[in-house]
Amino acid sequence: MTYSDAIRKRLHELCNARKISENHLATLSGLTQSTVEYIMSGKSKNPKLITLHKIATGLNMTVSELLDFPEMNNEDLES
């Protein structure tokens, strides 16, 4: 699994759990819909930390909470 695959999976899980769309996540995060769409579709291979921070804030989480999930912690991620 790649880093971007892990992030994408995490964001899909969070959106599904909170019953929000990509567009709503973009609004909550103060990002453009295309930015969130690129991350969640895998077109963006290396999202910037500031972007992940905005997403985490939009989800009322810290970046640490956003990135604290099994795939990120227990797997050897490819670049």
mmCIF file of C-alpha atoms in Angstrom:
data_model
loop_
_atom_site.group_PDB
_atom_site.id
_atom_site.type_symbol
_atom_site.label_atom_id
_atom_site.label_comp_id
_atom_site.label_asym_id
_atom_site.label_seq_id
_atom_site.Cartn_x
_atom_site.Cartn_y
_atom_site.Cartn_z
ATOM 1 C CA MET A 1 0.000 0.000 0.000
ATOM 2 C CA THR A 2 1.257 3.457 -0.806
ATOM 3 C CA TYR A 3 1.114 6.509 1.421
ATOM 4 C CA SER A 4 -1.560 8.076 -0.786
ATOM 5 C CA ASP A 5 -3.602 4.830 -0.745
ATOM 6 C CA ALA A 6 -3.544 4.825 3.056
ATOM 7 C CA ILE A 7 -4.597 8.481 3.290
ATOM 8 C CA ARG A 8 -7.322 7.955 0.712
ATOM 9 C CA LYS A 9 -8.676 4.916 2.577
ATOM 10 C CA ARG A 10 -8.657 6.822 5.871
ATOM 11 C CA LEU A 11 -10.534 9.794 4.416
ATOM 12 C CA HIS A 12 -13.156 7.567 2.809
ATOM 13 C CA GLU A 13 -13.683 5.775 6.135
ATOM 14 C CA LEU A 14 -14.020 9.067 8.028
ATOM 15 C CA CYS A 15 -16.441 10.529 5.485
ATOM 16 C CA ASN A 16 -18.556 7.370 5.503
ATOM 17 C CA ALA A 17 -18.626 7.257 9.316
ATOM 18 C CA ARG A 18 -19.684 10.908 9.489
ATOM 19 C CA LYS A 19 -22.017 10.623 6.487
ATOM 20 C CA ILE A 20 -20.412 13.528 4.647
ATOM 21 C CA SER A 21 -19.499 13.891 0.990
ATOM 22 C CA GLU A 22 -16.168 14.923 -0.504
ATOM 23 C CA ASN A 23 -17.716 18.301 -1.277
ATOM 24 C CA HIS A 24 -18.847 18.765 2.320
ATOM 25 C CA LEU A 25 -15.390 17.737 3.559
ATOM 26 C CA ALA A 26 -13.888 20.375 1.275
ATOM 27 C CA THR A 27 -16.249 23.002 2.676
ATOM 28 C CA LEU A 28 -15.515 22.029 6.284
ATOM 29 C CA SER A 29 -11.780 22.104 5.564
ATOM 30 C CA GLY A 30 -11.685 25.380 3.665
ATOM 31 C CA LEU A 31 -10.277 23.620 0.605
ATOM 32 C CA THR A 32 -11.449 23.502 -2.968
ATOM 33 C CA GLN A 33 -13.536 20.542 -3.997
ATOM 34 C CA SER A 34 -10.898 19.632 -6.583
ATOM 35 C CA THR A 35 -8.169 19.442 -3.927
ATOM 36 C CA VAL A 36 -10.174 16.968 -1.840
ATOM 37 C CA GLU A 37 -11.273 15.089 -4.955
ATOM 38 C CA TYR A 38 -7.649 14.708 -6.111
ATOM 39 C CA ILE A 39 -6.590 13.303 -2.741
ATOM 40 C CA MET A 40 -9.542 10.957 -2.443
ATOM 41 C CA SER A 41 -9.251 9.695 -6.011
ATOM 42 C CA GLY A 42 -5.521 9.055 -5.749
ATOM 43 C CA LYS A 43 -4.532 11.683 -8.319
ATOM 44 C CA SER A 44 -2.630 13.533 -5.609
ATOM 45 C CA LYS A 45 0.179 11.182 -4.619
ATOM 46 C CA ASN A 46 1.682 13.261 -1.819
ATOM 47 C CA PRO A 47 -0.714 15.640 -0.078
ATOM 48 C CA LYS A 48 1.025 18.456 1.771
ATOM 49 C CA LEU A 49 0.976 18.585 5.547
ATOM 50 C CA ILE A 50 -0.883 21.915 5.506
ATOM 51 C CA THR A 51 -3.629 20.277 3.417
ATOM 52 C CA LEU A 52 -3.877 17.353 5.838
ATOM 53 C CA HIS A 53 -3.966 19.855 8.705
ATOM 54 C CA LYS A 54 -6.902 21.670 7.106
ATOM 55 C CA ILE A 55 -8.735 18.382 6.572
ATOM 56 C CA ALA A 56 -8.081 17.311 10.159
ATOM 57 C CA THR A 57 -9.328 20.666 11.452
ATOM 58 C CA GLY A 58 -12.433 20.376 9.291
ATOM 59 C CA LEU A 59 -13.093 16.987 10.870
ATOM 60 C CA ASN A 60 -12.458 18.367 14.375
ATOM 61 C CA MET A 61 -9.342 16.254 14.726
ATOM 62 C CA THR A 62 -5.648 16.853 15.131
ATOM 63 C CA VAL A 63 -3.261 15.791 12.400
ATOM 64 C CA SER A 64 -2.013 13.129 14.807
ATOM 65 C CA GLU A 65 -5.525 11.713 15.152
ATOM 66 C CA LEU A 66 -6.042 11.840 11.395
ATOM 67 C CA LEU A 67 -2.855 9.877 10.759
ATOM 68 C CA ASP A 68 -3.239 7.453 13.660
ATOM 69 C CA PHE A 69 -4.765 4.395 12.013
ATOM 70 C CA PRO A 70 -3.559 0.827 11.443
ATOM 71 C CA GLU A 71 -2.515 1.126 7.813
ATOM 72 C CA MET A 72 -0.341 4.125 8.577
ATOM 73 C CA ASN A 73 1.166 2.626 11.728
ATOM 74 C CA ASN A 74 1.539 -1.066 10.949
ATOM 75 C CA GLU A 75 2.408 -1.366 7.291
ATOM 76 C CA ASP A 76 5.483 -0.748 5.258
ATOM 77 C CA LEU A 77 4.213 2.038 3.033
ATOM 78 C CA GLU A 78 5.683 2.559 -0.381
ATOM 79 C CA SER A 79 6.401 6.077 -1.558
#
